[in-house]
Short mmCIF file of C-alpha atoms and ligand atoms in Angstrom, two decimals:
data_model
loop_
_atom_site.label_atom_id
_atom_site.label_comp_id
_atom_site.label_asym_id
_atom_site.label_seq_id
_atom_site.Cartn_x
_atom_site.Cartn_y
_atom_site.Cartn_z
CA MET A 133 92.54 -63.92 -76.41
CA GLY A 134 89.94 -62.00 -78.37
CA MET A 135 86.78 -60.69 -76.73
CA LEU A 136 84.61 -63.23 -78.62
CA GLU A 137 86.76 -66.37 -78.22
CA GLY A 138 84.52 -69.46 -78.36
CA LYS A 139 81.37 -67.51 -79.34
CA THR A 140 79.31 -68.19 -82.43
CA VAL A 141 77.73 -65.12 -84.02
CA ILE A 142 75.51 -64.69 -87.05
CA VAL A 143 75.82 -61.48 -89.05
CA THR A 144 73.07 -60.97 -91.63
CA GLY A 145 73.87 -58.97 -94.74
CA ALA A 146 77.59 -59.58 -94.09
CA GLY A 147 78.70 -59.79 -97.73
CA ARG A 148 79.15 -56.04 -98.05
CA GLY A 149 79.25 -52.72 -96.26
CA ILE A 150 78.88 -52.49 -92.50
CA GLY A 151 78.04 -56.19 -92.05
CA ARG A 152 81.22 -57.29 -93.83
CA ASP A 153 83.31 -55.36 -91.30
CA PHE A 154 81.25 -56.81 -88.45
CA ALA A 155 82.08 -60.32 -89.68
CA LEU A 156 85.80 -59.56 -90.12
CA VAL A 157 86.20 -57.84 -86.74
CA MET A 158 84.16 -60.43 -84.82
CA ALA A 159 86.19 -63.24 -86.39
CA ALA A 160 89.40 -61.41 -85.49
CA GLU A 161 88.07 -61.25 -81.91
CA GLY A 162 87.82 -65.04 -81.94
CA ALA A 163 84.19 -65.64 -82.91
CA ASN A 164 82.95 -68.38 -85.23
CA VAL A 165 81.00 -66.33 -87.76
CA VAL A 166 78.05 -67.23 -89.98
CA VAL A 167 78.37 -64.83 -92.90
CA ASN A 168 74.82 -64.53 -94.23
CA ASP A 169 74.05 -62.53 -97.35
CA LEU A 170 71.46 -62.90 -100.07
CA GLY A 171 73.70 -60.82 -102.30
CA GLY A 172 71.03 -58.91 -104.23
CA ASP A 173 71.27 -55.32 -105.48
CA ALA A 174 70.57 -52.33 -103.21
CA THR A 175 66.81 -52.68 -103.80
CA GLY A 176 66.88 -56.38 -102.87
CA GLU A 177 66.56 -57.76 -106.43
CA GLY A 178 68.66 -60.78 -107.43
CA ALA A 179 70.92 -63.07 -105.42
CA ASP A 180 74.67 -63.75 -105.43
CA LEU A 181 76.57 -65.82 -102.87
CA SER A 182 80.02 -64.63 -103.95
CA PRO A 183 80.36 -61.47 -101.76
CA ALA A 184 79.57 -63.51 -98.64
CA GLN A 185 81.83 -66.34 -99.82
CA GLN A 186 84.69 -63.87 -100.25
CA VAL A 187 84.23 -62.64 -96.67
CA VAL A 188 84.39 -66.24 -95.44
CA GLU A 189 87.60 -66.81 -97.42
CA GLU A 190 89.12 -63.62 -96.04
CA ILE A 191 88.32 -64.72 -92.48
CA ARG A 192 89.77 -68.22 -93.07
CA ALA A 193 92.90 -66.78 -94.70
CA ALA A 194 93.46 -64.75 -91.51
CA GLY A 195 93.13 -67.92 -89.39
CA GLY A 196 89.52 -67.39 -88.32
CA LYS A 197 86.44 -69.60 -88.52
CA ALA A 198 83.46 -68.80 -90.72
CA VAL A 199 80.76 -70.41 -92.84
CA VAL A 200 78.61 -68.92 -95.55
CA ASN A 201 74.82 -68.80 -95.82
CA GLY A 202 72.85 -67.27 -98.71
CA ASP A 203 69.31 -67.41 -97.36
CA SER A 204 67.03 -64.38 -97.18
CA VAL A 205 66.19 -63.04 -93.73
CA ALA A 206 62.85 -61.92 -95.18
CA SER A 207 61.24 -65.33 -94.72
CA TRP A 208 60.65 -67.41 -91.60
CA GLU A 209 62.01 -70.52 -93.34
CA GLY A 210 65.12 -68.64 -94.49
CA ALA A 211 65.78 -67.31 -90.99
CA ASN A 212 65.49 -70.82 -89.54
CA ARG A 213 67.96 -72.15 -92.13
CA ILE A 214 70.43 -69.40 -91.16
CA ILE A 215 70.21 -70.46 -87.50
CA LYS A 216 70.56 -74.13 -88.55
CA THR A 217 73.70 -73.28 -90.54
CA ALA A 218 75.27 -71.96 -87.32
CA VAL A 219 74.17 -74.91 -85.21
CA ASP A 220 75.33 -77.46 -87.81
CA ALA A 221 78.74 -75.82 -88.18
CA PHE A 222 79.49 -74.69 -84.62
CA GLY A 223 76.97 -76.39 -82.28
CA THR A 224 75.05 -73.35 -81.04
CA VAL A 225 74.55 -69.58 -81.42
CA HIS A 226 75.62 -66.89 -78.91
CA GLY A 227 74.71 -63.75 -80.82
CA VAL A 228 72.77 -62.43 -83.81
CA VAL A 229 73.38 -59.16 -85.62
CA ASN A 230 70.34 -58.08 -87.64
CA ASN A 231 72.12 -56.01 -90.27
CA ALA A 232 70.71 -57.06 -93.68
CA GLY A 233 69.06 -54.17 -95.45
CA ILE A 234 67.68 -52.74 -98.68
CA LEU A 235 66.29 -49.38 -99.79
CA ARG A 236 63.27 -48.54 -101.95
CA ASP A 237 63.15 -44.76 -101.55
CA ARG A 238 60.17 -42.89 -102.98
CA ILE A 239 58.33 -39.71 -102.06
CA PHE A 240 55.40 -40.79 -99.90
CA HIS A 241 52.47 -40.08 -102.21
CA GLN A 242 54.10 -42.17 -104.96
CA MET A 243 55.32 -45.08 -102.82
CA SER A 244 53.88 -48.37 -104.05
CA VAL A 245 52.56 -51.14 -101.87
CA ASP A 246 55.40 -53.36 -103.18
CA GLU A 247 58.02 -50.79 -102.16
CA TRP A 248 56.47 -50.55 -98.72
CA LYS A 249 56.27 -54.32 -98.22
CA ALA A 250 59.73 -55.16 -99.58
CA VAL A 251 61.45 -52.84 -97.09
CA ILE A 252 59.28 -53.87 -94.13
CA ASP A 253 59.95 -57.53 -95.02
CA VAL A 254 63.73 -57.34 -94.99
CA HIS A 255 64.25 -54.93 -92.10
CA LEU A 256 61.39 -55.37 -89.64
CA ASN A 257 60.05 -58.84 -90.44
CA GLY A 258 63.58 -60.14 -91.13
CA SER A 259 64.80 -58.89 -87.73
CA PHE A 260 61.81 -60.52 -86.04
CA TYR A 261 62.26 -63.84 -87.91
CA MET A 262 65.95 -64.04 -86.99
CA ALA A 263 65.37 -63.11 -83.35
CA ARG A 264 62.37 -65.39 -82.94
CA ALA A 265 64.11 -68.34 -84.64
CA VAL A 266 67.11 -68.16 -82.30
CA ALA A 267 65.16 -67.29 -79.13
CA PRO A 268 64.60 -70.94 -78.02
CA ILE A 269 68.38 -71.53 -78.06
CA PHE A 270 69.07 -68.36 -76.09
CA ARG A 271 66.34 -69.27 -73.61
CA SER A 272 67.48 -72.83 -73.02
CA GLU A 273 71.16 -71.85 -72.74
CA GLY A 274 70.45 -68.85 -70.49
CA ARG A 275 72.30 -66.21 -72.52
CA GLY A 276 72.25 -64.42 -75.84
CA ARG A 277 73.14 -61.18 -77.61
CA PHE A 278 71.20 -59.20 -80.19
CA VAL A 279 72.32 -56.15 -82.12
CA HIS A 280 69.80 -54.65 -84.54
CA MET A 281 70.60 -51.91 -87.03
CA THR A 282 68.28 -48.91 -86.87
CA SER A 283 68.66 -45.53 -88.59
CA THR A 284 68.30 -41.82 -87.92
CA SER A 285 65.88 -41.92 -90.88
CA GLY A 286 63.47 -43.51 -88.38
CA LEU A 287 64.75 -41.96 -85.13
CA ILE A 288 64.76 -38.41 -86.56
CA GLY A 289 63.40 -38.36 -90.13
CA ASN A 290 64.31 -38.15 -93.79
CA PHE A 291 62.65 -37.45 -97.15
CA GLY A 292 61.32 -40.27 -99.28
CA GLN A 293 61.86 -43.07 -96.79
CA ALA A 294 58.46 -43.78 -95.17
CA ASN A 295 58.93 -47.54 -95.63
CA TYR A 296 62.49 -47.52 -94.28
CA ALA A 297 61.77 -45.09 -91.41
CA ALA A 298 58.76 -47.12 -90.28
CA ALA A 299 60.76 -50.36 -90.42
CA LYS A 300 63.74 -48.88 -88.58
CA LEU A 301 61.61 -47.38 -85.80
CA GLY A 302 59.71 -50.68 -85.62
CA ILE A 303 63.07 -52.38 -85.02
CA VAL A 304 63.64 -50.09 -82.03
CA GLY A 305 60.36 -51.33 -80.52
CA LEU A 306 61.28 -54.92 -81.35
CA SER A 307 64.69 -54.56 -79.69
CA LYS A 308 63.26 -53.01 -76.52
CA SER A 309 60.58 -55.70 -76.31
CA ILE A 310 63.15 -58.49 -76.63
CA ALA A 311 65.32 -56.76 -74.00
CA LEU A 312 62.37 -56.74 -71.58
CA ASP A 313 60.97 -60.19 -72.35
CA MET A 314 64.29 -62.06 -72.38
CA GLN A 315 66.14 -60.26 -69.58
CA ARG A 316 65.31 -63.16 -67.27
CA TYR A 317 67.29 -65.49 -69.55
CA GLY A 318 70.41 -63.35 -69.62
CA VAL A 319 69.68 -62.04 -73.12
CA THR A 320 70.58 -58.47 -74.13
CA SER A 321 69.20 -56.56 -77.11
CA ASN A 322 70.49 -53.21 -78.38
CA CYS A 323 70.24 -51.05 -81.49
CA ILE A 324 72.98 -49.32 -83.46
CA SER A 325 72.16 -46.40 -85.71
CA PRO A 326 75.17 -46.21 -88.04
CA PHE A 327 76.43 -43.52 -90.37
CA ALA A 328 78.71 -45.12 -92.94
CA TRP A 329 79.81 -44.70 -96.51
CA SER A 330 78.33 -47.74 -98.27
CA ARG A 331 76.45 -48.44 -101.47
CA LEU A 332 73.22 -47.51 -99.70
CA ILE A 333 74.32 -43.87 -99.48
CA GLY A 334 76.89 -43.99 -102.30
CA THR A 335 74.48 -42.59 -104.88
CA ILE A 336 74.66 -38.98 -103.63
CA PRO A 337 75.37 -36.68 -106.62
CA THR A 338 78.80 -35.04 -106.99
CA ASP A 339 78.00 -32.59 -109.82
CA THR A 340 79.25 -29.43 -108.07
CA PRO A 341 82.57 -28.87 -106.21
CA GLU A 342 80.56 -28.38 -102.98
CA GLN A 343 78.79 -31.72 -103.43
CA ALA A 344 82.08 -33.43 -104.27
CA ALA A 345 83.72 -31.98 -101.13
CA ARG A 346 80.78 -33.12 -99.03
CA VAL A 347 81.02 -36.64 -100.40
CA GLU A 348 84.77 -36.70 -99.61
CA ARG A 349 83.95 -35.77 -96.00
CA MET A 350 81.29 -38.46 -95.87
CA LYS A 351 83.80 -41.08 -96.98
CA THR A 352 85.53 -40.63 -93.60
CA MET A 353 82.48 -42.44 -92.17
CA GLU A 354 84.13 -45.80 -92.84
CA THR A 355 82.00 -48.93 -92.46
CA GLY A 356 84.69 -50.46 -90.22
CA LYS A 357 84.13 -47.74 -87.60
CA ILE A 358 80.82 -49.34 -86.54
CA ALA A 359 82.31 -52.77 -85.81
CA PRO A 360 84.08 -52.25 -82.43
CA LEU A 361 80.81 -51.30 -80.69
CA ALA A 362 78.93 -54.20 -82.32
CA ALA A 363 81.68 -56.66 -81.30
CA PHE A 364 81.57 -55.37 -77.72
CA LEU A 365 77.77 -55.77 -77.66
CA MET A 366 78.18 -59.43 -78.76
CA SER A 367 80.57 -60.17 -75.89
CA ASP A 368 80.17 -61.25 -72.27
CA ALA A 369 81.49 -57.81 -71.27
CA SER A 370 78.20 -56.17 -72.33
CA ALA A 371 75.97 -58.15 -69.92
CA GLU A 372 74.73 -54.95 -68.23
CA VAL A 373 73.98 -53.12 -71.49
CA SER A 374 70.50 -53.75 -72.85
CA GLY A 375 67.57 -51.84 -74.34
CA GLN A 376 69.83 -49.03 -75.57
CA ILE A 377 70.13 -47.20 -78.89
CA PHE A 378 73.65 -46.20 -79.90
CA GLY A 379 74.77 -44.09 -82.83
CA VAL A 380 78.18 -44.41 -84.50
CA ARG A 381 79.63 -41.99 -87.05
CA ALA A 382 83.37 -42.20 -87.82
CA ASN A 383 85.08 -41.77 -84.42
CA GLU A 384 81.99 -40.59 -82.52
CA ILE A 385 79.74 -42.90 -80.48
CA PHE A 386 76.38 -41.51 -79.34
CA LEU A 387 73.81 -42.70 -76.85
CA MET A 388 70.50 -41.79 -78.50
CA GLY A 389 67.46 -40.60 -76.55
CA GLN A 390 64.29 -42.62 -76.03
CA SER A 391 60.80 -41.14 -75.83
CA ARG A 392 59.69 -39.74 -72.48
CA PRO A 393 57.08 -37.05 -71.62
CA ILE A 394 58.77 -33.67 -71.82
CA ARG A 395 55.92 -31.35 -70.86
CA SER A 396 52.35 -31.79 -69.60
CA VAL A 397 49.24 -29.69 -69.22
CA HIS A 398 46.20 -30.46 -67.11
CA ARG A 399 42.67 -29.15 -66.53
CA ALA A 400 40.76 -30.54 -63.57
CA GLU A 401 37.46 -30.52 -65.52
CA GLY A 402 38.96 -32.27 -68.59
CA TRP A 403 39.30 -30.97 -72.15
CA THR A 404 37.13 -29.81 -75.00
CA PRO A 405 38.42 -29.32 -78.57
CA ASP A 406 38.23 -25.55 -77.89
CA THR A 407 40.31 -25.68 -74.73
CA VAL A 408 42.83 -27.96 -76.45
CA ALA A 409 43.18 -25.16 -79.02
CA SER A 410 43.22 -22.26 -76.57
CA HIS A 411 45.16 -23.80 -73.68
CA ALA A 412 46.86 -27.19 -74.35
CA ILE A 413 48.51 -26.44 -77.67
CA PRO A 414 49.86 -22.98 -76.72
CA ALA A 415 51.22 -24.49 -73.50
CA LEU A 416 52.89 -27.42 -75.27
CA ARG A 417 54.05 -25.58 -78.39
CA ALA A 418 57.23 -24.30 -76.78
CA SER A 419 58.42 -27.93 -76.60
CA PHE A 420 57.30 -29.05 -80.07
CA TYR A 421 59.95 -30.79 -82.15
CA LYS A 422 60.90 -29.10 -85.39
CA LEU A 423 60.22 -31.00 -88.62
CA GLU A 424 63.87 -31.88 -88.85
CA ARG A 425 65.72 -34.43 -90.94
CA SER A 426 68.69 -36.44 -89.77
CA ALA A 427 71.10 -34.03 -91.49
CA ASP A 428 69.59 -31.04 -89.60
CA VAL A 429 70.34 -32.68 -86.25
CA PHE A 430 73.75 -34.11 -87.23
CA SER A 431 74.76 -30.78 -88.69
CA TRP A 432 78.53 -31.04 -88.10
CA ASP A 433 80.97 -32.99 -90.22
CA PRO A 434 81.99 -36.52 -89.18
CA ILE A 435 84.93 -36.45 -86.76
P1 LIG K 757 74.84 -52.63 -97.83
O1 LIG K 757 73.84 -52.60 -98.95
O2 LIG K 757 76.26 -52.35 -98.15
O3 LIG K 757 74.74 -54.02 -97.08
C1 LIG K 757 73.52 -54.64 -96.80
C2 LIG K 757 73.66 -56.11 -97.13
O4 LIG K 757 72.42 -56.79 -96.80
C3 LIG K 757 73.92 -56.38 -98.62
O5 LIG K 757 75.12 -57.11 -98.80
C4 LIG K 757 72.67 -57.15 -99.07
O6 LIG K 757 72.97 -58.16 -100.06
C5 LIG K 757 72.20 -57.79 -97.77
N1 LIG K 757 70.78 -58.14 -97.82
C6 LIG K 757 69.76 -57.41 -98.33
N2 LIG K 757 68.60 -58.08 -98.22
C7 LIG K 757 68.88 -59.26 -97.63
C8 LIG K 757 68.09 -60.38 -97.23
N3 LIG K 757 66.77 -60.39 -97.45
N4 LIG K 757 68.70 -61.43 -96.61
C9 LIG K 757 70.05 -61.42 -96.40
N5 LIG K 757 70.84 -60.39 -96.76
C10 LIG K 757 70.27 -59.32 -97.37
O7 LIG K 757 74.29 -51.61 -96.70
P2 LIG K 757 74.97 -51.03 -95.35
O8 LIG K 757 75.05 -49.55 -95.51
O9 LIG K 757 76.18 -51.78 -94.96
O10 LIG K 757 73.77 -51.29 -94.32
C11 LIG K 757 73.82 -52.23 -93.26
C12 LIG K 757 72.70 -51.93 -92.28
O11 LIG K 757 72.90 -50.65 -91.67
C13 LIG K 757 71.31 -51.89 -92.92
O12 LIG K 757 70.36 -52.42 -92.02
C14 LIG K 757 71.07 -50.41 -93.09
O13 LIG K 757 69.70 -50.09 -93.15
C15 LIG K 757 71.74 -49.86 -91.84
N6 LIG K 757 72.10 -48.45 -91.94
C16 LIG K 757 73.12 -48.03 -92.73
C17 LIG K 757 73.44 -46.67 -92.76
C18 LIG K 757 74.60 -46.18 -93.54
O14 LIG K 757 74.95 -45.00 -93.38
N7 LIG K 757 75.24 -46.98 -94.37
C19 LIG K 757 72.69 -45.76 -92.04
C20 LIG K 757 71.64 -46.22 -91.25
C21 LIG K 757 71.36 -47.56 -91.20
#
C-alpha cells in the first residue's frame, strides 16, 4: 500500500520539471492525480496540453490513475475548472500542490508593470485561487493538504527577481494564513523551497570551464529529489505538520526559519529621530542581516 492510496491530489504545473515528478511519485504512492499544466514557455506565453498529457500516459502505463487539465491557475475560473476536473473524475479532492510557475526576470528599475503582474498572477494569485476554490470541500470533509512552492529568491534574495521574490514571499504568508484559519477543519498548509535543475534555471551560461563545472554540479539537484517530501506532506502521516517552510536541495532537507524579533532596544521616554540614530541603530546594527543572495547563504555544493 502506498502512502497516498485512495487520495486525490491536484498538482499544478505538473507537465514539466518539479511538478512532473510530484505527479509521478504521488501516483506511484497510490494517489489519483490531476495533472494540470497550461504548457506555455518559461515566461508563461503560449499553451500546450501535450507535456501534461504525456505525464498522464506515463502514470497510466505504470498502472496509476490520472487525468489531465490544461487550465491556467492564474484565473479564478480556471482554478475552479481544475478543482471540478478532480471532482468529476475522482469524486473529491484531498490535496493541492501549488507548483505552477513562470519567470519574468528583470533588473528592478527596468521591470515593466506587465512583468510584475504576470508573475504575481501565476504564483501568488494562482495559489490563492486554487486554495480558495478547494477550501469549501476541505472544510465540509474535515481534512485537506496544501503544499505551496516558495523560493529562496523570496526568503533570502536574488538579483532581478522583484516580481518573483514578492510573489514567493507572499505565498509564505498565504500558506501560514491558511494553516491558521483552517486548522480547525483538519487542514494543513506548508511551503517547500526547492533547488532543482529545471528549465527555469537551465539558462545559466557555460562559457568558461568553471561555469560548466558549476552547472554539472547543479544538475545533481534533480527535480525528483523534491517529490518524497511533497508526497509525505499530502498524506495522512503529516497531520501534525503545518505552517512550516521546508527547503530541499538534492539529498538535503532543510527546515527554514520564520521571522521573529532577534534584538530589541528601549528608551523609557520614547524615541526621537536623533536618538534612533545615536542609540537604536548602533545597538541593533550588530544583528543586521547582510544584503545576501540565496547563493551567498547556500554557499556549499549540493550534496
Ligand atoms: P518548470 O518551468 O519546469 O515547471 C513549471 C510548470 O508550470 C510548467 O510546466 C508550466 O507550463 C506550468 N505553468 C506555468 N504557468 C501556469 C499556469 N498559469 N497554469 C498552469 N500551469 C502553469 O519549473 P520548475 O523549476 O519545475 O518550478 C516548479 C515550481 O518550483 C515553481 O513554482 C517555481 O517557482 C518553484 N521553484 C523552483 C526552483 C528550481 O530550482 N527549479 C527554485 C525555487 C522555486
